[in-house]
Amino acid sequence: MMAAILFVTFIALIFLSVPIAFSLGLSSLVYIWIADIPLNVIPQKMFGGINSFTLLCIPGFILAGNLMNAGGITERIIDFANKLVGHIRGGLGLSNVGASMGFAGITGTALADTASIGSVMIPAMKKEGYDAPFSVAVTSSSSTIGPIIPPSLPMIILGTLATVSIGDLFIAGTIPGLLLGLSLMAVTYIISKKNNYPKGERQKFSVIAKSFFGAFWALMMTVIILFGILSGYFTPTEASIVAVVYALLVGLFIYRDLKLHMLPKILLDSMVSTAGILVLVGMANLFGWILVSEQIPQLVADSILAISENPIIVILLLNVLLLFVGTFMETIAALVILFPVLLPVAMEIGMDPIQFGVLMVLNLMIGLSTPPVGVCLFVASSIGKVSLGQASKALLPFLGVSLLVLLAVSFIPSITLYLPSLFD
C-alpha cells in the first residue's frame, strides 16, 4: 500500500511536468510523512548519496567539457569529420555521426551532443539539400553515442553504485560505441544513396592531415583520460582535474579561442550543471532507499524470474523495461533507482555487472531519442524546425539499427568484456 502511494505520487508529478529531481523528492516526502518516519532521514539519505570521492569527478569532467567547447572544439571536430568523409554520398550526414563519435570523448552527455553539434550540422545539412527530418534523425540518433564512448557521466554513476572499476566501465563502452557509430553511418549512407543527397569534393591528403592536427588536441583528451586511469597513474577524480588543466592549456595556448574573460561564465555554467546533477543523485538515492525498505528490488527480481528463468527471455524483458523508462525518465535518476533493483536479476542469469552496466546505459540512451518524449529528439526537432511526427518517421531506420546493436551487446558478452579483460 505504501509503495503504491510512492509510485502514484511520483507518476502524477511526472505527468504534471514537475522536474524529475523534485518529483523524486516530493513523492519521497509524501511517503515519509504518511509512514511517520522522522524527517531528518531526508538530508541523511540525500547526503549519503552524494558523499562519494568518485562523484567529485563529475564537476571536473563537466568543466573540462565546457572549456573545450568554448575553445572551439566543436567546429574542429566537425571540420575534420567533414574533410575525411565529406566526399562520399551523404557526406555531411556521415560527418554528423563522425563528429558525435569524436565529441563523445569531450562531454559524455547525449543532450550536450545534440545541442552543440545539432546547432551547427542541422542548418548546414538543410542548406546543402538534405531533408530536414533526415537531418534531425541523424543528429538525434548519433547523440546517443556520447555516454557510451568514454568518458561518460552515466558510467561514473554506475561505478559508484556497483563499486566496480570506472576504468573498466569506460573501456567496456568503447567497442559498443564504435559499433553503434559505424552502424548509424551505414544507415546514413544507404538513405543518402537512395535519396541522392549531395556529396562534396574529395580533399587532398594534406588538407585532411591539417584538419586532423586541428582536432588532434581535442581527441587526445579521451586517450589521456583512459590511459591515465587504466595504467593506474590517477583515479577517475584525479583524471577529471587533469582534463580541466589540459582543456585550459589547449584552449588558451594551442587553439587560442578560449579567453580569460570567458572563464567566469564557464565556471558558473559548470557549477549550475553540477548542482543539478548532484541534487538529482541525492533525491534519487532517497527514493531508492525507500524502494529497498519496501523490498521492491526483490519483488521486481522475483516477478521477472517468475515469468521465465530463460536468460534470453529475461534479457529481452530487461531491455523492454529500460527502453520504456529511457523515453521519459532522466538518465542519471533512472540509473540510481533501477540499477540496484535490476542488477540482481542480471546476475541471477549470469550476466557480468560491467556488461549489464553498458547494456543499461545503451538502453537509456536509445530511449532519449525515442518518441514520444525522447529529449534528444525533441531538442533536435526544435533546431531543425520540424514536427515531432516527421522526425519520428525519419528516425525509424536509425532506431532499428540501434536496437540491433543493443541486441548484440545483450547477447554477445565479449563485445563489452573483451577490452576490460586485457587490463586485468
Short mmCIF file of C-alpha atoms in Angstrom, two decimals:
data_model
loop_
_atom_site.label_atom_id
_atom_site.label_comp_id
_atom_site.label_asym_id
_atom_site.label_seq_id
_atom_site.Cartn_x
_atom_site.Cartn_y
_atom_site.Cartn_z
CA MET A 1 0.00 0.00 0.00
CA MET A 2 2.75 2.45 0.98
CA ALA A 3 4.78 1.61 -2.12
CA ALA A 4 1.70 2.27 -4.25
CA ILE A 5 1.37 5.76 -2.73
CA LEU A 6 5.02 6.43 -3.56
CA PHE A 7 4.67 5.37 -7.21
CA VAL A 8 1.29 7.05 -7.79
CA THR A 9 2.61 10.35 -6.42
CA PHE A 10 5.79 10.10 -8.49
CA ILE A 11 3.96 9.30 -11.74
CA ALA A 12 1.38 12.05 -11.11
CA LEU A 13 4.15 14.62 -10.64
CA ILE A 14 5.90 13.44 -13.81
CA PHE A 15 2.69 13.90 -15.82
CA LEU A 16 2.32 17.38 -14.31
CA SER A 17 5.75 18.18 -15.81
CA VAL A 18 7.42 18.62 -12.44
CA PRO A 19 11.21 18.27 -12.90
CA ILE A 20 12.37 14.73 -12.23
CA ALA A 21 14.53 15.65 -9.21
CA PHE A 22 11.60 17.36 -7.47
CA SER A 23 9.23 14.55 -8.47
CA LEU A 24 11.54 12.09 -6.72
CA GLY A 25 11.90 14.33 -3.66
CA LEU A 26 8.23 15.23 -3.27
CA SER A 27 6.98 11.67 -3.72
CA SER A 28 9.55 10.53 -1.14
CA LEU A 29 8.40 13.29 1.23
CA VAL A 30 4.77 12.17 0.90
CA TYR A 31 5.78 8.58 1.68
CA ILE A 32 7.88 9.61 4.69
CA TRP A 33 5.10 11.83 6.04
CA ILE A 34 2.41 9.16 5.73
CA ALA A 35 4.73 6.45 7.11
CA ASP A 36 5.53 8.73 10.07
CA ILE A 37 9.30 8.45 9.50
CA PRO A 38 11.45 11.20 11.09
CA LEU A 39 12.15 13.96 8.54
CA ASN A 40 15.85 14.02 9.37
CA VAL A 41 16.19 10.87 7.23
CA ILE A 42 15.80 13.09 4.13
CA PRO A 43 19.08 15.06 4.45
CA GLN A 44 20.84 11.93 5.74
CA LYS A 45 19.98 9.84 2.69
CA MET A 46 20.48 12.70 0.23
CA PHE A 47 23.93 13.45 1.62
CA GLY A 48 24.74 9.75 1.74
CA GLY A 49 24.02 9.53 -1.99
CA ILE A 50 26.47 12.28 -2.96
CA ASN A 51 29.11 11.78 -0.26
CA SER A 52 31.46 9.92 -2.57
CA PHE A 53 35.02 10.73 -3.62
CA THR A 54 34.31 9.22 -7.03
CA LEU A 55 31.43 11.62 -7.69
CA LEU A 56 33.88 14.51 -7.36
CA CYS A 57 34.94 13.77 -10.93
CA ILE A 58 31.54 14.95 -12.22
CA PRO A 59 32.23 18.70 -11.83
CA GLY A 60 35.72 18.14 -13.24
CA PHE A 61 34.55 16.45 -16.43
CA ILE A 62 31.70 18.95 -16.88
CA LEU A 63 34.11 21.87 -16.52
CA ALA A 64 36.64 20.25 -18.88
CA GLY A 65 33.93 19.71 -21.49
CA ASN A 66 32.70 23.31 -21.21
CA LEU A 67 36.26 24.62 -21.51
CA MET A 68 36.88 22.54 -24.64
CA ASN A 69 33.60 23.64 -26.19
CA ALA A 70 34.35 27.31 -25.55
CA GLY A 71 37.79 26.70 -27.04
CA GLY A 72 36.37 25.89 -30.48
CA ILE A 73 36.40 22.11 -30.21
CA THR A 74 33.01 21.54 -31.85
CA GLU A 75 33.95 23.27 -35.08
CA ARG A 76 37.31 21.49 -35.33
CA ILE A 77 35.85 18.02 -34.84
CA ILE A 78 33.10 18.72 -37.38
CA ASP A 79 35.64 20.10 -39.85
CA PHE A 80 37.86 17.01 -39.54
CA ALA A 81 34.91 14.64 -39.94
CA ASN A 82 33.72 16.55 -42.99
CA LYS A 83 37.16 16.62 -44.61
CA LEU A 84 37.51 12.87 -44.03
CA VAL A 85 34.16 11.60 -45.37
CA GLY A 86 32.56 14.66 -46.97
CA HIS A 87 33.29 13.39 -50.50
CA ILE A 88 31.09 10.31 -50.02
CA ARG A 89 27.39 10.45 -50.93
CA GLY A 90 25.64 11.89 -47.89
CA GLY A 91 28.98 13.14 -46.60
CA LEU A 92 27.51 15.79 -44.30
CA GLY A 93 25.32 13.16 -42.66
CA LEU A 94 28.34 10.90 -42.20
CA SER A 95 30.26 13.87 -40.81
CA ASN A 96 27.42 14.42 -38.35
CA VAL A 97 27.78 10.89 -36.97
CA GLY A 98 31.59 11.05 -37.05
CA ALA A 99 31.54 14.34 -35.14
CA SER A 100 29.35 12.76 -32.48
CA MET A 101 31.85 9.93 -32.10
CA GLY A 102 34.67 12.42 -31.65
CA PHE A 103 32.62 14.75 -29.47
CA ALA A 104 31.66 11.84 -27.20
CA GLY A 105 35.11 11.88 -25.64
CA ILE A 106 34.64 15.51 -24.60
CA THR A 107 31.24 15.82 -22.92
CA GLY A 108 29.98 12.31 -22.15
CA THR A 109 26.37 13.50 -22.34
CA ALA A 110 23.86 12.95 -25.15
CA LEU A 111 21.97 16.22 -24.75
CA ALA A 112 25.16 18.31 -24.98
CA ASP A 113 26.00 16.47 -28.22
CA THR A 114 22.54 17.12 -29.69
CA ALA A 115 22.56 20.80 -28.82
CA SER A 116 26.11 21.67 -29.83
CA ILE A 117 26.58 19.57 -32.96
CA GLY A 118 22.94 19.89 -33.99
CA SER A 119 23.06 23.68 -33.91
CA VAL A 120 25.88 23.56 -36.47
CA MET A 121 25.12 20.48 -38.57
CA ILE A 122 21.33 20.57 -38.95
CA PRO A 123 21.24 24.06 -40.59
CA ALA A 124 24.26 23.11 -42.74
CA MET A 125 22.61 19.88 -43.92
CA LYS A 126 19.35 21.67 -44.72
CA LYS A 127 21.25 24.33 -46.68
CA GLU A 128 23.02 21.64 -48.73
CA GLY A 129 19.73 20.00 -49.74
CA TYR A 130 19.16 17.31 -47.10
CA ASP A 131 15.61 16.80 -45.88
CA ALA A 132 15.07 18.47 -42.52
CA PRO A 133 13.56 15.35 -40.85
CA PHE A 134 16.52 13.26 -42.02
CA SER A 135 18.98 15.84 -40.66
CA VAL A 136 17.18 15.81 -37.31
CA ALA A 137 17.09 12.00 -37.20
CA VAL A 138 20.83 11.67 -37.90
CA THR A 139 21.69 14.19 -35.20
CA SER A 140 19.35 12.77 -32.58
CA SER A 141 20.33 9.12 -33.11
CA SER A 142 24.08 9.76 -33.21
CA SER A 143 23.97 11.80 -29.98
CA THR A 144 23.31 8.54 -28.12
CA ILE A 145 26.96 7.60 -28.74
CA GLY A 146 28.13 10.28 -26.29
CA PRO A 147 27.71 8.43 -22.98
CA ILE A 148 28.87 5.09 -24.45
CA ILE A 149 32.33 6.12 -25.63
CA PRO A 150 34.45 7.29 -22.64
CA PRO A 151 34.49 9.45 -20.63
CA SER A 152 30.87 9.04 -19.59
CA LEU A 153 28.96 10.60 -16.70
CA PRO A 154 26.45 7.70 -16.53
CA MET A 155 29.34 5.22 -16.29
CA ILE A 156 30.76 7.20 -13.37
CA ILE A 157 27.40 6.94 -11.59
CA LEU A 158 27.28 3.19 -12.29
CA GLY A 159 30.79 2.67 -10.98
CA THR A 160 29.79 4.39 -7.75
CA LEU A 161 26.59 2.37 -7.38
CA ALA A 162 28.09 -1.05 -8.14
CA THR A 163 31.57 -0.47 -6.72
CA VAL A 164 33.10 -1.70 -9.96
CA SER A 165 36.05 -0.13 -11.75
CA ILE A 166 35.06 3.04 -13.59
CA GLY A 167 38.06 2.47 -15.87
CA ASP A 168 36.67 -0.95 -16.81
CA LEU A 169 33.24 0.58 -17.47
CA PHE A 170 34.81 3.31 -19.60
CA ILE A 171 36.76 0.90 -21.78
CA ALA A 172 33.85 -1.58 -21.92
CA GLY A 173 31.82 1.08 -23.73
CA THR A 174 34.42 1.62 -26.45
CA ILE A 175 33.50 -1.27 -28.80
CA PRO A 176 29.70 -0.82 -28.39
CA GLY A 177 30.12 2.92 -29.03
CA LEU A 178 32.18 2.37 -32.18
CA LEU A 179 29.80 -0.35 -33.34
CA LEU A 180 26.83 1.97 -32.86
CA GLY A 181 28.56 4.81 -34.69
CA LEU A 182 29.56 2.69 -37.68
CA SER A 183 26.08 1.17 -37.89
CA LEU A 184 24.48 4.62 -37.94
CA MET A 185 26.95 5.66 -40.63
CA ALA A 186 25.88 2.67 -42.73
CA VAL A 187 22.19 3.64 -42.47
CA THR A 188 23.04 7.26 -43.26
CA TYR A 189 24.94 6.23 -46.38
CA ILE A 190 22.19 3.88 -47.62
CA ILE A 191 19.46 6.51 -47.20
CA SER A 192 21.66 9.21 -48.75
CA LYS A 193 22.37 6.98 -51.75
CA LYS A 194 18.66 6.22 -52.15
CA ASN A 195 17.63 9.89 -51.94
CA ASN A 196 20.61 11.11 -53.97
CA TYR A 197 21.75 13.51 -51.29
CA PRO A 198 24.75 15.70 -52.21
CA LYS A 199 28.40 14.92 -51.74
CA GLY A 200 31.40 17.21 -51.52
CA GLU A 201 34.74 17.17 -53.28
CA ARG A 202 37.45 14.70 -52.30
CA GLN A 203 40.06 16.51 -50.24
CA LYS A 204 43.79 16.21 -50.69
CA PHE A 205 45.69 14.25 -48.06
CA SER A 206 47.44 17.44 -46.93
CA VAL A 207 44.08 19.11 -46.27
CA ILE A 208 42.82 16.10 -44.29
CA ALA A 209 46.08 15.96 -42.32
CA LYS A 210 45.86 19.67 -41.48
CA SER A 211 42.27 19.24 -40.31
CA PHE A 212 43.26 16.20 -38.24
CA PHE A 213 46.01 18.12 -36.45
CA GLY A 214 43.44 20.84 -35.80
CA ALA A 215 41.24 18.33 -33.97
CA PHE A 216 44.12 16.25 -32.58
CA TRP A 217 44.43 18.01 -29.24
CA ALA A 218 40.72 17.68 -28.58
CA LEU A 219 40.60 13.98 -29.47
CA MET A 220 43.67 13.31 -27.29
CA MET A 221 41.70 14.15 -24.15
CA THR A 222 39.97 10.77 -24.28
CA VAL A 223 43.30 8.96 -24.76
CA ILE A 224 44.89 10.76 -21.81
CA ILE A 225 41.93 10.05 -19.52
CA LEU A 226 41.73 6.37 -20.43
CA PHE A 227 45.47 5.77 -20.35
CA GLY A 228 45.84 7.52 -17.01
CA ILE A 229 43.01 5.60 -15.32
CA LEU A 230 43.79 2.17 -16.76
CA SER A 231 47.52 2.46 -16.12
CA GLY A 232 46.90 3.47 -12.51
CA TYR A 233 48.55 6.89 -12.80
CA PHE A 234 45.43 8.59 -11.45
CA THR A 235 41.91 7.88 -10.21
CA PRO A 236 38.81 8.98 -12.18
CA THR A 237 38.52 12.01 -9.88
CA GLU A 238 42.15 12.95 -10.47
CA ALA A 239 41.63 12.30 -14.19
CA SER A 240 38.87 14.92 -14.26
CA ILE A 241 41.26 17.53 -12.81
CA VAL A 242 43.93 16.54 -15.34
CA ALA A 243 41.26 17.00 -18.05
CA VAL A 244 40.46 20.51 -16.74
CA VAL A 245 44.13 21.56 -16.78
CA TYR A 246 44.57 20.01 -20.23
CA ALA A 247 41.45 21.80 -21.57
CA LEU A 248 42.70 25.13 -20.18
CA LEU A 249 46.13 24.74 -21.77
CA VAL A 250 44.72 23.66 -25.14
CA GLY A 251 42.04 26.37 -25.20
CA LEU A 252 44.29 29.22 -24.06
CA PHE A 253 47.64 28.43 -25.69
CA ILE A 254 47.09 26.00 -28.60
CA TYR A 255 43.66 26.78 -30.10
CA ARG A 256 43.62 30.28 -28.52
CA ASP A 257 39.85 30.52 -28.88
CA LEU A 258 39.40 30.43 -25.11
CA LYS A 259 39.77 33.87 -23.49
CA LEU A 260 40.26 34.70 -19.83
CA HIS A 261 37.11 36.84 -19.72
CA MET A 262 35.07 33.75 -20.70
CA LEU A 263 36.14 31.76 -17.63
CA PRO A 264 33.67 33.20 -15.06
CA LYS A 265 30.66 32.26 -17.21
CA ILE A 266 32.11 28.81 -17.96
CA LEU A 267 32.68 28.22 -14.23
CA LEU A 268 29.14 29.38 -13.41
CA ASP A 269 27.57 27.16 -16.08
CA SER A 270 29.61 24.21 -14.83
CA MET A 271 28.55 24.83 -11.23
CA VAL A 272 24.89 25.01 -12.23
CA SER A 273 25.12 21.77 -14.23
CA THR A 274 26.97 20.02 -11.40
CA ALA A 275 24.48 21.20 -8.79
CA GLY A 276 21.57 19.94 -10.89
CA ILE A 277 23.15 16.51 -11.27
CA LEU A 278 24.06 16.16 -7.59
CA VAL A 279 20.59 17.25 -6.41
CA LEU A 280 19.17 14.64 -8.75
CA VAL A 281 21.54 11.95 -7.41
CA GLY A 282 20.67 12.89 -3.82
CA MET A 283 16.91 12.79 -4.43
CA ALA A 284 17.20 9.53 -6.35
CA ASN A 285 19.20 7.99 -3.51
CA LEU A 286 16.41 8.91 -1.06
CA PHE A 287 13.84 7.40 -3.41
CA GLY A 288 15.99 4.29 -3.84
CA TRP A 289 16.32 3.88 -0.06
CA ILE A 290 12.54 3.78 0.19
CA LEU A 291 12.38 1.18 -2.57
CA VAL A 292 14.85 -1.01 -0.69
CA SER A 293 12.89 -0.50 2.54
CA GLU A 294 9.76 -1.73 0.76
CA GLN A 295 11.74 -4.66 -0.69
CA ILE A 296 10.89 -3.55 -4.24
CA PRO A 297 14.17 -4.87 -5.74
CA GLN A 298 13.42 -8.36 -4.51
CA LEU A 299 9.82 -8.08 -5.68
CA VAL A 300 10.90 -6.98 -9.17
CA ALA A 301 13.51 -9.74 -9.38
CA ASP A 302 11.01 -12.38 -8.29
CA SER A 303 8.38 -11.04 -10.71
CA ILE A 304 10.70 -11.12 -13.73
CA LEU A 305 12.10 -14.53 -12.89
CA ALA A 306 8.56 -15.80 -12.28
CA ILE A 307 7.74 -15.03 -15.92
CA SER A 308 10.74 -17.01 -17.11
CA GLU A 309 14.15 -18.10 -15.92
CA ASN A 310 15.36 -18.42 -19.50
CA PRO A 311 18.26 -15.94 -19.83
CA ILE A 312 17.17 -14.89 -23.33
CA ILE A 313 13.64 -14.03 -22.19
CA VAL A 314 14.90 -12.25 -19.07
CA ILE A 315 17.36 -10.12 -21.08
CA LEU A 316 14.62 -9.17 -23.55
CA LEU A 317 12.31 -8.20 -20.65
CA LEU A 318 15.05 -6.07 -19.11
CA ASN A 319 15.66 -4.33 -22.44
CA VAL A 320 11.95 -3.57 -22.95
CA LEU A 321 11.67 -2.14 -19.43
CA LEU A 322 14.79 0.02 -19.77
CA LEU A 323 13.85 1.31 -23.23
CA PHE A 324 10.44 2.33 -21.89
CA VAL A 325 11.93 4.06 -18.84
CA GLY A 326 14.50 5.83 -21.01
CA THR A 327 11.80 7.57 -23.04
CA PHE A 328 10.54 9.63 -20.10
CA MET A 329 12.99 9.47 -17.16
CA GLU A 330 16.25 11.39 -16.82
CA THR A 331 19.19 9.03 -17.33
CA ILE A 332 21.00 9.54 -14.03
CA ALA A 333 17.79 9.22 -12.00
CA ALA A 334 16.94 6.00 -13.84
CA LEU A 335 20.40 4.61 -13.15
CA VAL A 336 20.37 5.43 -9.43
CA ILE A 337 16.87 3.99 -8.96
CA LEU A 338 16.86 0.99 -11.28
CA PHE A 339 20.44 -0.28 -11.38
CA PRO A 340 20.40 -1.63 -7.80
CA VAL A 341 16.93 -3.08 -8.50
CA LEU A 342 17.79 -4.84 -11.75
CA LEU A 343 21.42 -5.84 -11.19
CA PRO A 344 20.46 -8.86 -9.02
CA VAL A 345 18.19 -10.07 -11.84
CA ALA A 346 21.01 -9.74 -14.38
CA MET A 347 23.49 -11.51 -12.11
CA GLU A 348 20.96 -14.27 -11.42
CA ILE A 349 21.11 -15.22 -15.11
CA GLY A 350 24.92 -15.00 -15.16
CA MET A 351 25.44 -11.54 -16.65
CA ASP A 352 28.58 -9.66 -15.62
CA PRO A 353 27.90 -6.31 -13.82
CA ILE A 354 30.07 -4.47 -16.35
CA GLN A 355 28.13 -5.89 -19.31
CA PHE A 356 24.84 -5.06 -17.62
CA GLY A 357 26.05 -1.53 -16.85
CA VAL A 358 26.88 -0.83 -20.50
CA LEU A 359 23.64 -2.51 -21.56
CA MET A 360 21.64 -0.28 -19.23
CA VAL A 361 23.31 2.94 -20.37
CA LEU A 362 22.82 1.99 -24.04
CA ASN A 363 19.13 1.28 -23.43
CA LEU A 364 18.57 4.60 -21.70
CA MET A 365 20.47 6.48 -24.42
CA ILE A 366 18.32 4.97 -27.16
CA GLY A 367 15.31 6.00 -25.09
CA LEU A 368 16.46 9.63 -25.24
CA SER A 369 15.88 9.61 -28.99
CA THR A 370 12.71 7.53 -28.94
CA PRO A 371 9.29 9.21 -29.32
CA PRO A 372 7.04 10.42 -27.84
CA VAL A 373 9.12 12.22 -25.20
CA GLY A 374 12.77 11.47 -26.02
CA VAL A 375 14.52 14.69 -25.02
CA CYS A 376 17.29 14.50 -27.67
CA LEU A 377 14.72 14.02 -30.43
CA PHE A 378 12.76 16.97 -29.07
CA VAL A 379 15.81 19.26 -29.00
CA ALA A 380 16.94 18.23 -32.49
CA SER A 381 13.40 18.74 -33.83
CA SER A 382 13.36 22.25 -32.35
CA ILE A 383 16.68 23.09 -34.01
CA GLY A 384 15.53 21.65 -37.35
CA LYS A 385 12.09 23.28 -37.09
CA VAL A 386 10.24 20.05 -37.92
CA SER A 387 7.37 18.37 -36.12
CA LEU A 388 8.00 15.50 -33.74
CA GLY A 389 5.92 13.26 -36.02
CA GLN A 390 8.07 13.98 -39.08
CA ALA A 391 11.27 13.48 -37.09
CA SER A 392 9.98 10.23 -35.57
CA LYS A 393 9.20 8.78 -39.00
CA ALA A 394 12.67 9.65 -40.30
CA LEU A 395 14.20 8.19 -37.14
CA LEU A 396 12.81 4.66 -37.63
CA PRO A 397 15.73 3.21 -39.68
CA PHE A 398 18.25 4.63 -37.18
CA LEU A 399 16.23 3.32 -34.27
CA GLY A 400 16.13 -0.11 -35.92
CA VAL A 401 19.90 -0.36 -36.29
CA SER A 402 20.42 0.96 -32.74
CA LEU A 403 18.23 -1.85 -31.45
CA LEU A 404 20.28 -4.38 -33.42
CA VAL A 405 23.44 -3.09 -31.72
CA LEU A 406 21.60 -3.31 -28.40
CA LEU A 407 20.76 -6.94 -29.04
CA ALA A 408 24.38 -7.67 -29.97
CA VAL A 409 25.58 -6.09 -26.70
CA SER A 410 22.89 -8.04 -24.82
CA PHE A 411 23.76 -11.48 -26.13
CA ILE A 412 27.46 -11.29 -27.02
CA PRO A 413 29.33 -10.59 -23.75
CA SER A 414 32.72 -10.28 -25.45
CA ILE A 415 31.63 -7.00 -27.08
CA THR A 416 31.75 -5.32 -23.68
CA LEU A 417 34.08 -7.60 -21.72
CA TYR A 418 36.93 -8.25 -24.16
CA LEU A 419 38.80 -4.97 -23.74
CA PRO A 420 38.49 -4.85 -19.91
CA SER A 421 39.83 -8.42 -19.77
CA LEU A 422 43.06 -7.26 -21.42
CA PHE A 423 43.77 -4.96 -18.46
CA ASP A 424 43.00 -7.44 -15.67
#
